[in-house]
Amino acid sequence: MRESTSLNSRFIRYVSRNMAGMIGVSLYILADTYFISRAEGSNGVAALNLVLPIYGLLFAIGSMIGVGSAIRFSLLPGTEKEKRQGYFSNALTFCLLFGLLFTVLGVSIPGTLLRLLGGDPEVVRIGIPYTRIFMLFSPFFMMNYVFNAFTRNDNAPTTAMLATLVSSLFNIVMDYILMFPLGMGMSGAALATAISPVIGSGICCIHILSKGSSLKIRLCLPSLKLLLSGCQLGIAAFIGELSSAVTTMVFNYLLLAAGGTIAVAAYGVIANVALVAVACFNGIAQGTQPLISDYCARRDRASVNGVLRRALLLSLLLAGILYAAMFLNAERITAVFNSEGNPALEALAVPGIRLYFIGLFFAGINITGTGILSAAASARWASLASVMRGIVAIVGCALLLAALFGITGIWLAFPGAELLTLLVTLPGLGELVKGKKKEMPRDW
């Protein structure tokens, strides 16, 4: 009984804090969309939606390096201090280097990037200042993943949560101040978003610089060996973030062909609302990750299975609540982002919400499941499920269903892809439950 109570307590502590943090991130993106829709109308929403794949790629690389390296950090015993510290310093170094590459591209060719993503001249004109400013801060976006993941795994989930929530609240408040009272428009929205990871990283440093931390910020020579070792367990996080970018890019191209800019704006509403829902599941996955890694290191199969069972049940419960809320409030949700009262946008977005979010029931299991498989060092199953979900299934379903059913088929691509991915996720979780995984520590 005492062990069960301890497991419940740890599960609630880690998952609740990570869910709160991830929801905070999604809310500031929603605030971006809302304020931009007020300032620039449907063209502004379309411009924001076109740059989401760039965000997705930034977040995917940062997540792969940060989360994967943090998992390696957790799986190592506390006695190996130098190697644990090496993963932290190496992750920061590579995120800085990769981030600088994005900065160069964003500052030098923002218009070219937007045109490649399908923007027409008006959308490109609106989107250039936004793209240039947020890409200037690319290293901070990527390093923020490292700071947050290692802070959480260094037994400070509350600090990691506060870092995310405070930076998100800052973004929302500064969004409004910079866009409206100061009249900066899209540039103001970009600046508020760009500064928020600096705030989040600073809060994480409060823990990192404290006496109780096992982390130290120090310069080091980049190690490809440590990078690849961390990235091996960060593939699921990478694909999870990248899937949003791939999905958005593919959907944008298909919707531009099927319904023009207004269809992309309708998808902008759906995609931004989806961020909140997916954030809940990502919060569960990230919250369970330190627990799974810890119990795997102890070879405590019963606790691993206990965490898995609780996480999947919570995912299904949340999926039901979220879908009911979105189905019943589809018109109200659309109206929030449809400041011009455009009937064409409403006609596309309302049924789109009701069809698209059927996929939440499968997505919850897939996102939570792949996160748990990565935390348990089951790189093969986690990578397979992630690639299936993030690239193969979603692209295949979008192209096929769009050809068969037009825009309706595009909305159904998400649930179709998540259902196909479930056929890969469940066998991987089955092996984990039975303890058949080759990657687990010896004597598992």
Tab-separated table of C-alpha atoms in Angstrom:
chain	number	residue	atom	x	y	z
A	1	MET	CA	0.000	0.000	0.000
A	2	ARG	CA	2.810	2.378	0.930
A	3	GLU	CA	4.591	1.713	-2.397
A	4	SER	CA	1.370	2.371	-4.313
A	5	THR	CA	0.820	5.628	-2.420
A	6	SER	CA	4.411	6.689	-3.136
A	7	LEU	CA	3.985	5.896	-6.837
A	8	ASN	CA	0.716	7.840	-7.005
A	9	SER	CA	2.314	10.798	-5.255
A	10	ARG	CA	5.307	10.897	-7.601
A	11	PHE	CA	3.106	10.412	-10.659
A	12	ILE	CA	0.797	13.275	-9.686
A	13	ARG	CA	3.717	15.531	-8.765
A	14	TYR	CA	5.644	15.108	-11.993
A	15	VAL	CA	2.736	14.847	-14.433
A	16	SER	CA	0.701	17.760	-13.048
A	17	ARG	CA	3.666	20.114	-13.150
A	18	ASN	CA	4.662	19.142	-16.664
A	19	MET	CA	1.107	19.366	-17.948
A	20	ALA	CA	0.787	22.837	-16.450
A	21	GLY	CA	4.038	23.880	-18.095
A	22	MET	CA	3.152	22.494	-21.519
A	23	ILE	CA	-0.334	24.004	-21.430
A	24	GLY	CA	1.311	27.322	-20.586
A	25	VAL	CA	3.424	27.081	-23.752
A	26	SER	CA	0.390	26.308	-25.912
A	27	LEU	CA	-1.602	29.154	-24.376
A	28	TYR	CA	0.988	31.739	-25.365
A	29	ILE	CA	0.862	30.429	-28.943
A	30	LEU	CA	-2.928	30.749	-28.800
A	31	ALA	CA	-2.522	34.295	-27.508
A	32	ASP	CA	-0.179	35.028	-30.426
A	33	THR	CA	-2.802	33.798	-32.851
A	34	TYR	CA	-5.615	35.727	-31.180
A	35	PHE	CA	-3.757	39.037	-31.057
A	36	ILE	CA	-2.475	38.628	-34.621
A	37	SER	CA	-6.001	37.882	-35.855
A	38	ARG	CA	-7.128	41.138	-34.241
A	39	ALA	CA	-4.259	43.168	-35.677
A	40	GLU	CA	-3.833	41.638	-39.147
A	41	GLY	CA	-6.971	39.582	-39.827
A	42	SER	CA	-6.972	36.285	-41.735
A	43	ASN	CA	-3.764	37.142	-43.654
A	44	GLY	CA	-1.951	37.516	-40.341
A	45	VAL	CA	-3.208	34.138	-39.137
A	46	ALA	CA	-2.167	32.589	-42.463
A	47	ALA	CA	1.321	34.135	-42.144
A	48	LEU	CA	1.690	32.775	-38.606
A	49	ASN	CA	0.567	29.347	-39.754
A	50	LEU	CA	3.138	29.365	-42.556
A	51	VAL	CA	6.024	29.905	-40.118
A	52	LEU	CA	4.855	27.191	-37.700
A	53	PRO	CA	6.956	24.555	-39.554
A	54	ILE	CA	10.072	26.625	-38.808
A	55	TYR	CA	9.096	26.760	-35.149
A	56	GLY	CA	8.481	23.025	-35.307
A	57	LEU	CA	11.963	22.304	-36.693
A	58	LEU	CA	13.602	24.519	-34.058
A	59	PHE	CA	11.655	22.851	-31.267
A	60	ALA	CA	12.265	19.363	-32.713
A	61	ILE	CA	16.051	19.698	-32.759
A	62	GLY	CA	16.141	21.349	-29.335
A	63	SER	CA	13.827	18.684	-27.923
A	64	MET	CA	15.801	15.795	-29.396
A	65	ILE	CA	19.074	17.057	-27.965
A	66	GLY	CA	17.670	18.299	-24.651
A	67	VAL	CA	15.226	15.517	-23.776
A	68	GLY	CA	17.424	12.709	-25.112
A	69	SER	CA	20.513	13.931	-23.265
A	70	ALA	CA	18.464	14.425	-20.092
A	71	ILE	CA	17.253	10.816	-20.305
A	72	ARG	CA	20.881	9.630	-20.567
A	73	PHE	CA	21.642	11.842	-17.555
A	74	SER	CA	18.864	10.123	-15.558
A	75	LEU	CA	19.814	6.589	-16.563
A	76	LEU	CA	23.398	7.033	-15.326
A	77	PRO	CA	24.074	6.396	-11.611
A	78	GLY	CA	24.775	9.433	-9.443
A	79	THR	CA	28.360	8.290	-8.925
A	80	GLU	CA	29.210	9.048	-12.591
A	81	LYS	CA	29.117	12.805	-12.059
A	82	GLU	CA	31.504	13.766	-14.868
A	83	LYS	CA	29.635	11.793	-17.517
A	84	ARG	CA	26.261	13.102	-16.333
A	85	GLN	CA	27.607	16.664	-16.441
A	86	GLY	CA	29.085	15.995	-19.884
A	87	TYR	CA	25.648	15.321	-21.364
A	88	PHE	CA	24.369	18.658	-20.029
A	89	SER	CA	27.257	20.790	-21.272
A	90	ASN	CA	27.402	19.017	-24.617
A	91	ALA	CA	23.664	19.501	-25.205
A	92	LEU	CA	23.941	23.243	-24.533
A	93	THR	CA	26.919	23.559	-26.874
A	94	PHE	CA	25.242	21.845	-29.810
A	95	CYS	CA	21.972	23.741	-29.339
A	96	LEU	CA	23.935	26.981	-29.463
A	97	LEU	CA	25.704	25.927	-32.671
A	98	PHE	CA	22.560	24.712	-34.441
A	99	GLY	CA	20.628	27.757	-33.268
A	100	LEU	CA	23.173	30.106	-34.822
A	101	LEU	CA	22.602	28.444	-38.216
A	102	PHE	CA	18.879	29.215	-37.958
A	103	THR	CA	19.696	32.780	-36.944
A	104	VAL	CA	21.772	33.327	-40.093
A	105	LEU	CA	18.971	31.990	-42.309
A	106	GLY	CA	16.272	34.018	-40.570
A	107	VAL	CA	18.158	37.283	-40.712
A	108	SER	CA	19.331	36.910	-44.320
A	109	ILE	CA	16.464	35.238	-46.235
A	110	PRO	CA	13.144	35.428	-44.304
A	111	GLY	CA	11.136	36.244	-47.430
A	112	THR	CA	12.597	33.305	-49.334
A	113	LEU	CA	11.671	30.956	-46.492
A	114	LEU	CA	8.055	32.191	-46.474
A	115	ARG	CA	7.751	31.874	-50.262
A	116	LEU	CA	9.108	28.309	-50.091
A	117	LEU	CA	6.421	27.559	-47.490
A	118	GLY	CA	3.715	28.715	-49.916
A	119	GLY	CA	3.081	32.351	-48.973
A	120	ASP	CA	1.579	34.749	-51.510
A	121	PRO	CA	3.056	38.300	-51.783
A	122	GLU	CA	0.731	39.836	-49.162
A	123	VAL	CA	1.253	37.047	-46.638
A	124	VAL	CA	5.020	37.181	-47.196
A	125	ARG	CA	5.004	40.962	-46.641
A	126	ILE	CA	3.194	40.549	-43.318
A	127	GLY	CA	5.306	37.581	-42.219
A	128	ILE	CA	8.853	38.841	-42.950
A	129	PRO	CA	9.359	40.967	-39.799
A	130	TYR	CA	7.875	38.231	-37.599
A	131	THR	CA	10.128	35.555	-39.123
A	132	ARG	CA	13.288	37.658	-38.970
A	133	ILE	CA	12.855	38.562	-35.298
A	134	PHE	CA	11.927	35.155	-33.877
A	135	MET	CA	14.682	33.365	-35.835
A	136	LEU	CA	17.216	35.841	-34.462
A	137	PHE	CA	16.571	34.210	-31.063
A	138	SER	CA	16.835	30.610	-32.351
A	139	PRO	CA	19.680	29.584	-29.974
A	140	PHE	CA	17.582	30.598	-26.962
A	141	PHE	CA	14.567	28.568	-28.135
A	142	MET	CA	16.749	25.481	-28.510
A	143	MET	CA	18.814	25.875	-25.330
A	144	ASN	CA	15.625	26.437	-23.333
A	145	TYR	CA	14.724	22.795	-24.033
A	146	VAL	CA	18.031	21.699	-22.510
A	147	PHE	CA	17.674	23.862	-19.411
A	148	ASN	CA	14.086	22.736	-18.830
A	149	ALA	CA	14.640	19.015	-19.434
A	150	PHE	CA	17.731	18.794	-17.218
A	151	THR	CA	16.140	20.884	-14.463
A	152	ARG	CA	13.145	18.535	-14.450
A	153	ASN	CA	15.344	15.426	-14.427
A	154	ASP	CA	17.554	16.870	-11.683
A	155	ASN	CA	14.621	16.434	-9.301
A	156	ALA	CA	13.261	19.974	-9.717
A	157	PRO	CA	9.991	19.583	-11.682
A	158	THR	CA	8.412	22.536	-9.881
A	159	THR	CA	11.155	24.902	-11.041
A	160	ALA	CA	10.840	23.583	-14.607
A	161	MET	CA	7.077	24.163	-14.468
A	162	LEU	CA	7.485	27.695	-13.126
A	163	ALA	CA	10.012	28.496	-15.830
A	164	THR	CA	7.540	27.509	-18.512
A	165	LEU	CA	4.515	29.193	-16.939
A	166	VAL	CA	6.245	32.485	-16.127
A	167	SER	CA	7.811	32.747	-19.583
A	168	SER	CA	4.425	32.001	-21.173
A	169	LEU	CA	2.653	34.604	-19.041
A	170	PHE	CA	5.349	37.136	-19.935
A	171	ASN	CA	4.776	36.373	-23.620
A	172	ILE	CA	1.023	36.876	-23.389
A	173	VAL	CA	1.304	40.188	-21.520
A	174	MET	CA	4.070	41.543	-23.760
A	175	ASP	CA	2.177	40.371	-26.868
A	176	TYR	CA	-0.627	42.751	-25.999
A	177	ILE	CA	1.604	45.645	-24.887
A	178	LEU	CA	3.914	45.525	-27.913
A	179	MET	CA	1.210	44.908	-30.526
A	180	PHE	CA	-1.443	47.377	-29.427
A	181	PRO	CA	-0.409	50.187	-27.019
A	182	LEU	CA	3.032	50.399	-28.692
A	183	GLY	CA	1.651	49.664	-32.185
A	184	MET	CA	4.397	47.222	-33.237
A	185	GLY	CA	2.024	44.712	-34.890
A	186	MET	CA	3.602	41.437	-36.055
A	187	SER	CA	7.059	42.626	-34.996
A	188	GLY	CA	5.790	43.058	-31.443
A	189	ALA	CA	4.300	39.565	-31.423
A	190	ALA	CA	7.606	38.112	-32.615
A	191	LEU	CA	9.642	40.038	-30.043
A	192	ALA	CA	7.420	38.911	-27.145
A	193	THR	CA	7.682	35.286	-28.290
A	194	ALA	CA	11.445	35.527	-28.809
A	195	ILE	CA	12.208	36.874	-25.339
A	196	SER	CA	10.111	34.254	-23.507
A	197	PRO	CA	12.688	31.400	-23.729
A	198	VAL	CA	15.301	33.752	-22.273
A	199	ILE	CA	13.011	34.224	-19.253
A	200	GLY	CA	12.412	30.467	-18.971
A	201	SER	CA	16.109	29.612	-19.153
A	202	GLY	CA	16.885	32.236	-16.520
A	203	ILE	CA	14.420	30.690	-14.074
A	204	CYS	CA	15.884	27.211	-14.647
A	205	CYS	CA	19.308	28.667	-13.866
A	206	ILE	CA	18.060	29.492	-10.362
A	207	HIS	CA	18.059	25.745	-9.717
A	208	ILE	CA	21.159	24.995	-11.778
A	209	LEU	CA	23.220	27.572	-9.854
A	210	SER	CA	21.907	26.412	-6.458
A	211	LYS	CA	23.843	24.221	-4.035
A	212	GLY	CA	21.422	21.309	-4.442
A	213	SER	CA	21.968	21.059	-8.202
A	214	SER	CA	24.157	18.401	-9.789
A	215	LEU	CA	24.432	20.554	-12.957
A	216	LYS	CA	27.043	23.143	-13.835
A	217	ILE	CA	27.119	25.504	-16.817
A	218	ARG	CA	30.545	25.271	-18.404
A	219	LEU	CA	32.161	25.473	-21.826
A	220	CYS	CA	33.211	22.215	-23.448
A	221	LEU	CA	34.450	20.887	-26.755
A	222	PRO	CA	31.540	19.427	-28.762
A	223	SER	CA	31.355	15.626	-28.572
A	224	LEU	CA	29.571	13.864	-31.411
A	225	LYS	CA	29.608	10.640	-29.385
A	226	LEU	CA	27.617	12.195	-26.530
A	227	LEU	CA	25.346	14.003	-28.992
A	228	LEU	CA	24.453	10.826	-30.881
A	229	SER	CA	23.997	8.888	-27.656
A	230	GLY	CA	21.519	11.486	-26.385
A	231	CYS	CA	19.771	11.912	-29.741
A	232	GLN	CA	19.190	8.160	-29.933
A	233	LEU	CA	16.774	8.483	-27.014
A	234	GLY	CA	15.501	11.870	-28.198
A	235	ILE	CA	14.214	10.645	-31.558
A	236	ALA	CA	10.663	10.287	-30.235
A	237	ALA	CA	10.733	13.862	-28.920
A	238	PHE	CA	12.225	15.043	-32.222
A	239	ILE	CA	9.581	13.364	-34.351
A	240	GLY	CA	6.867	14.431	-31.929
A	241	GLU	CA	7.802	18.087	-32.424
A	242	LEU	CA	8.648	17.672	-36.104
A	243	SER	CA	5.297	16.030	-36.811
A	244	SER	CA	3.572	19.343	-36.134
A	245	ALA	CA	5.861	21.046	-38.647
A	246	VAL	CA	5.422	18.325	-41.267
A	247	THR	CA	1.663	18.186	-40.762
A	248	THR	CA	1.320	21.963	-40.976
A	249	MET	CA	3.454	22.213	-44.111
A	250	VAL	CA	1.673	19.377	-45.935
A	251	PHE	CA	-1.764	20.627	-44.893
A	252	ASN	CA	-0.898	24.184	-45.947
A	253	TYR	CA	0.078	23.105	-49.452
A	254	LEU	CA	-3.007	20.913	-49.856
A	255	LEU	CA	-5.347	23.558	-48.451
A	256	LEU	CA	-3.861	26.319	-50.627
A	257	ALA	CA	-4.632	24.167	-53.651
A	258	ALA	CA	-8.106	23.200	-52.432
A	259	GLY	CA	-9.391	26.449	-50.917
A	260	GLY	CA	-6.768	29.208	-51.039
A	261	THR	CA	-5.549	31.448	-48.228
A	262	ILE	CA	-8.876	31.335	-46.354
A	263	ALA	CA	-8.568	27.537	-46.044
A	264	VAL	CA	-5.063	27.959	-44.593
A	265	ALA	CA	-6.455	30.500	-42.124
A	266	ALA	CA	-9.154	27.978	-41.112
A	267	TYR	CA	-6.453	25.393	-40.526
A	268	GLY	CA	-4.541	28.013	-38.528
A	269	VAL	CA	-7.448	28.041	-36.075
A	270	ILE	CA	-7.481	24.237	-35.848
A	271	ALA	CA	-3.687	23.887	-35.622
A	272	ASN	CA	-3.393	26.390	-32.798
A	273	VAL	CA	-6.223	24.823	-30.806
A	274	ALA	CA	-4.576	21.434	-31.412
A	275	LEU	CA	-1.444	22.742	-29.706
A	276	VAL	CA	-3.349	22.974	-26.419
A	277	ALA	CA	-4.667	19.433	-26.698
A	278	VAL	CA	-1.315	17.955	-27.717
A	279	ALA	CA	0.353	19.927	-24.907
A	280	CYS	CA	-1.711	17.966	-22.380
A	281	PHE	CA	-0.427	14.670	-23.766
A	282	ASN	CA	3.138	15.979	-24.054
A	283	GLY	CA	2.874	17.000	-20.413
A	284	ILE	CA	1.950	13.442	-19.452
A	285	ALA	CA	4.814	12.043	-21.563
A	286	GLN	CA	7.389	14.465	-20.149
A	287	GLY	CA	6.111	14.030	-16.601
A	288	THR	CA	6.409	10.253	-16.718
A	289	GLN	CA	9.830	10.318	-18.398
A	290	PRO	CA	11.959	10.903	-15.251
A	291	LEU	CA	9.886	8.311	-13.366
A	292	ILE	CA	10.233	5.636	-16.047
A	293	SER	CA	13.982	6.262	-16.401
A	294	ASP	CA	14.424	6.105	-12.625
A	295	TYR	CA	12.448	2.869	-12.226
A	296	CYS	CA	14.239	1.308	-15.200
A	297	ALA	CA	17.593	2.139	-13.628
A	298	ARG	CA	16.371	0.355	-10.474
A	299	ARG	CA	14.991	-2.557	-12.563
A	300	ASP	CA	11.623	-2.046	-10.871
A	301	ARG	CA	9.270	-3.520	-13.484
A	302	ALA	CA	6.166	-3.264	-11.298
A	303	SER	CA	6.562	0.500	-10.916
A	304	VAL	CA	7.273	0.950	-14.646
A	305	ASN	CA	4.035	-0.857	-15.452
A	306	GLY	CA	2.200	1.154	-12.793
A	307	VAL	CA	3.325	4.452	-14.312
A	308	LEU	CA	2.435	3.228	-17.813
A	309	ARG	CA	-1.063	2.167	-16.753
A	310	ARG	CA	-1.783	5.476	-15.028
A	311	ALA	CA	-0.435	7.503	-17.945
A	312	LEU	CA	-2.542	5.730	-20.586
A	313	LEU	CA	-5.726	5.956	-18.521
A	314	LEU	CA	-5.166	9.661	-17.942
A	315	SER	CA	-4.551	10.174	-21.679
A	316	LEU	CA	-7.849	8.520	-22.608
A	317	LEU	CA	-9.773	10.479	-19.987
A	318	LEU	CA	-8.319	13.771	-21.203
A	319	ALA	CA	-9.030	12.889	-24.830
A	320	GLY	CA	-12.715	12.377	-24.015
A	321	ILE	CA	-12.992	15.663	-22.104
A	322	LEU	CA	-11.147	17.665	-24.765
A	323	TYR	CA	-13.091	16.236	-27.684
A	324	ALA	CA	-16.443	16.871	-26.008
A	325	ALA	CA	-15.431	20.471	-25.269
A	326	MET	CA	-14.279	21.121	-28.832
A	327	PHE	CA	-17.249	19.423	-30.495
A	328	LEU	CA	-19.764	21.415	-28.447
A	329	ASN	CA	-17.918	24.731	-28.754
A	330	ALA	CA	-16.621	24.601	-32.338
A	331	GLU	CA	-18.485	27.785	-33.357
A	332	ARG	CA	-17.292	29.726	-30.314
A	333	ILE	CA	-13.679	28.609	-30.789
A	334	THR	CA	-13.747	29.685	-34.433
A	335	ALA	CA	-15.303	33.053	-33.598
A	336	VAL	CA	-12.449	33.892	-31.198
A	337	PHE	CA	-9.938	33.830	-34.084
A	338	ASN	CA	-12.299	35.103	-36.789
A	339	SER	CA	-12.166	38.807	-35.932
A	340	GLU	CA	-13.482	39.772	-39.379
A	341	GLY	CA	-16.519	37.503	-39.030
A	342	ASN	CA	-15.629	35.820	-42.321
A	343	PRO	CA	-18.390	33.261	-43.102
A	344	ALA	CA	-16.106	31.287	-45.442
A	345	LEU	CA	-13.568	30.764	-42.640
A	346	GLU	CA	-16.330	29.665	-40.248
A	347	ALA	CA	-17.795	27.266	-42.812
A	348	LEU	CA	-14.427	25.519	-43.101
A	349	ALA	CA	-13.174	25.651	-39.503
A	350	VAL	CA	-16.275	24.473	-37.592
A	351	PRO	CA	-16.675	21.066	-39.304
A	352	GLY	CA	-12.886	20.831	-39.426
A	353	ILE	CA	-12.663	21.016	-35.629
A	354	ARG	CA	-15.276	18.292	-35.206
A	355	LEU	CA	-13.577	15.914	-37.629
A	356	TYR	CA	-9.909	16.645	-36.942
A	357	PHE	CA	-10.058	16.176	-33.184
A	358	ILE	CA	-11.462	12.639	-33.355
A	359	GLY	CA	-7.764	11.804	-33.570
A	360	LEU	CA	-7.193	12.865	-29.949
A	361	PHE	CA	-8.302	9.446	-28.670
A	362	PHE	CA	-5.455	7.769	-30.564
A	363	ALA	CA	-2.940	10.643	-30.304
A	364	GLY	CA	-3.018	10.563	-26.509
A	365	ILE	CA	-1.891	6.940	-26.412
A	366	ASN	CA	0.705	7.464	-29.159
A	367	ILE	CA	2.316	10.579	-27.644
A	368	THR	CA	2.337	9.199	-24.109
A	369	GLY	CA	3.423	5.751	-25.265
A	370	THR	CA	6.354	6.893	-27.390
A	371	GLY	CA	7.557	9.160	-24.578
A	372	ILE	CA	7.532	6.235	-22.168
A	373	LEU	CA	9.311	3.956	-24.646
A	374	SER	CA	12.068	6.561	-25.069
A	375	ALA	CA	12.430	6.981	-21.313
A	376	ALA	CA	12.809	3.203	-20.981
A	377	ALA	CA	15.621	3.281	-23.591
A	378	SER	CA	13.435	1.400	-26.083
A	379	ALA	CA	14.862	3.412	-28.960
A	380	ARG	CA	13.756	0.973	-31.687
A	381	TRP	CA	10.040	0.997	-30.857
A	382	ALA	CA	9.983	4.685	-29.926
A	383	SER	CA	11.650	5.684	-33.206
A	384	LEU	CA	9.415	3.437	-35.299
A	385	ALA	CA	6.210	4.758	-33.730
A	386	SER	CA	7.421	8.354	-33.931
A	387	VAL	CA	8.390	8.159	-37.600
A	388	MET	CA	5.092	6.461	-38.368
A	389	ARG	CA	3.116	9.141	-36.557
A	390	GLY	CA	5.115	12.190	-37.568
A	391	ILE	CA	5.889	11.518	-41.210
A	392	VAL	CA	4.760	8.307	-42.900
A	393	ALA	CA	1.149	8.018	-41.716
A	394	ILE	CA	0.216	11.698	-41.669
A	395	VAL	CA	1.665	12.484	-45.102
A	396	GLY	CA	0.195	9.340	-46.642
A	397	CYS	CA	-3.260	9.896	-45.139
A	398	ALA	CA	-3.292	13.586	-46.074
A	399	LEU	CA	-2.407	12.958	-49.714
A	400	LEU	CA	-4.773	10.002	-50.107
A	401	LEU	CA	-7.790	11.427	-48.279
A	402	ALA	CA	-7.385	14.876	-49.859
A	403	ALA	CA	-7.487	13.252	-53.295
A	404	LEU	CA	-10.609	11.268	-52.363
A	405	PHE	CA	-12.614	13.767	-50.268
A	406	GLY	CA	-11.042	17.198	-50.738
A	407	ILE	CA	-10.891	19.458	-47.669
A	408	THR	CA	-12.990	16.999	-45.626
A	409	GLY	CA	-10.347	14.359	-46.314
A	410	ILE	CA	-7.615	16.702	-45.054
A	411	TRP	CA	-9.451	17.110	-41.739
A	412	LEU	CA	-9.753	13.297	-41.459
A	413	ALA	CA	-6.039	12.737	-42.136
A	414	PHE	CA	-5.063	13.380	-38.510
A	415	PRO	CA	-7.357	10.736	-36.935
A	416	GLY	CA	-6.478	8.290	-39.734
A	417	ALA	CA	-2.743	8.721	-39.181
A	418	GLU	CA	-3.022	8.398	-35.400
A	419	LEU	CA	-5.050	5.192	-35.747
A	420	LEU	CA	-2.401	3.667	-38.032
A	421	THR	CA	0.355	4.698	-35.595
A	422	LEU	CA	-1.485	2.993	-32.758
A	423	LEU	CA	-0.836	-0.327	-34.527
A	424	VAL	CA	2.881	0.269	-33.936
A	425	THR	CA	2.759	1.877	-30.483
A	426	LEU	CA	0.779	-0.885	-28.767
A	427	PRO	CA	3.168	-3.770	-29.622
A	428	GLY	CA	6.095	-1.701	-28.314
A	429	LEU	CA	4.284	-1.035	-25.049
A	430	GLY	CA	3.371	-4.723	-24.864
A	431	GLU	CA	7.048	-5.697	-24.970
A	432	LEU	CA	7.835	-3.144	-22.278
A	433	VAL	CA	5.130	-4.553	-19.983
A	434	LYS	CA	6.411	-8.090	-20.465
A	435	GLY	CA	10.042	-7.034	-19.917
A	436	LYS	CA	11.210	-8.414	-23.276
A	437	LYS	CA	13.088	-5.306	-24.348
A	438	LYS	CA	16.735	-5.888	-25.273
A	439	GLU	CA	17.674	-2.309	-24.491
A	440	MET	CA	16.694	-2.530	-20.823
A	441	PRO	CA	19.416	-2.764	-18.180
A	442	ARG	CA	20.812	-6.231	-17.534
A	443	ASP	CA	18.680	-8.446	-15.250
A	444	TRP	CA	15.520	-6.439	-16.140
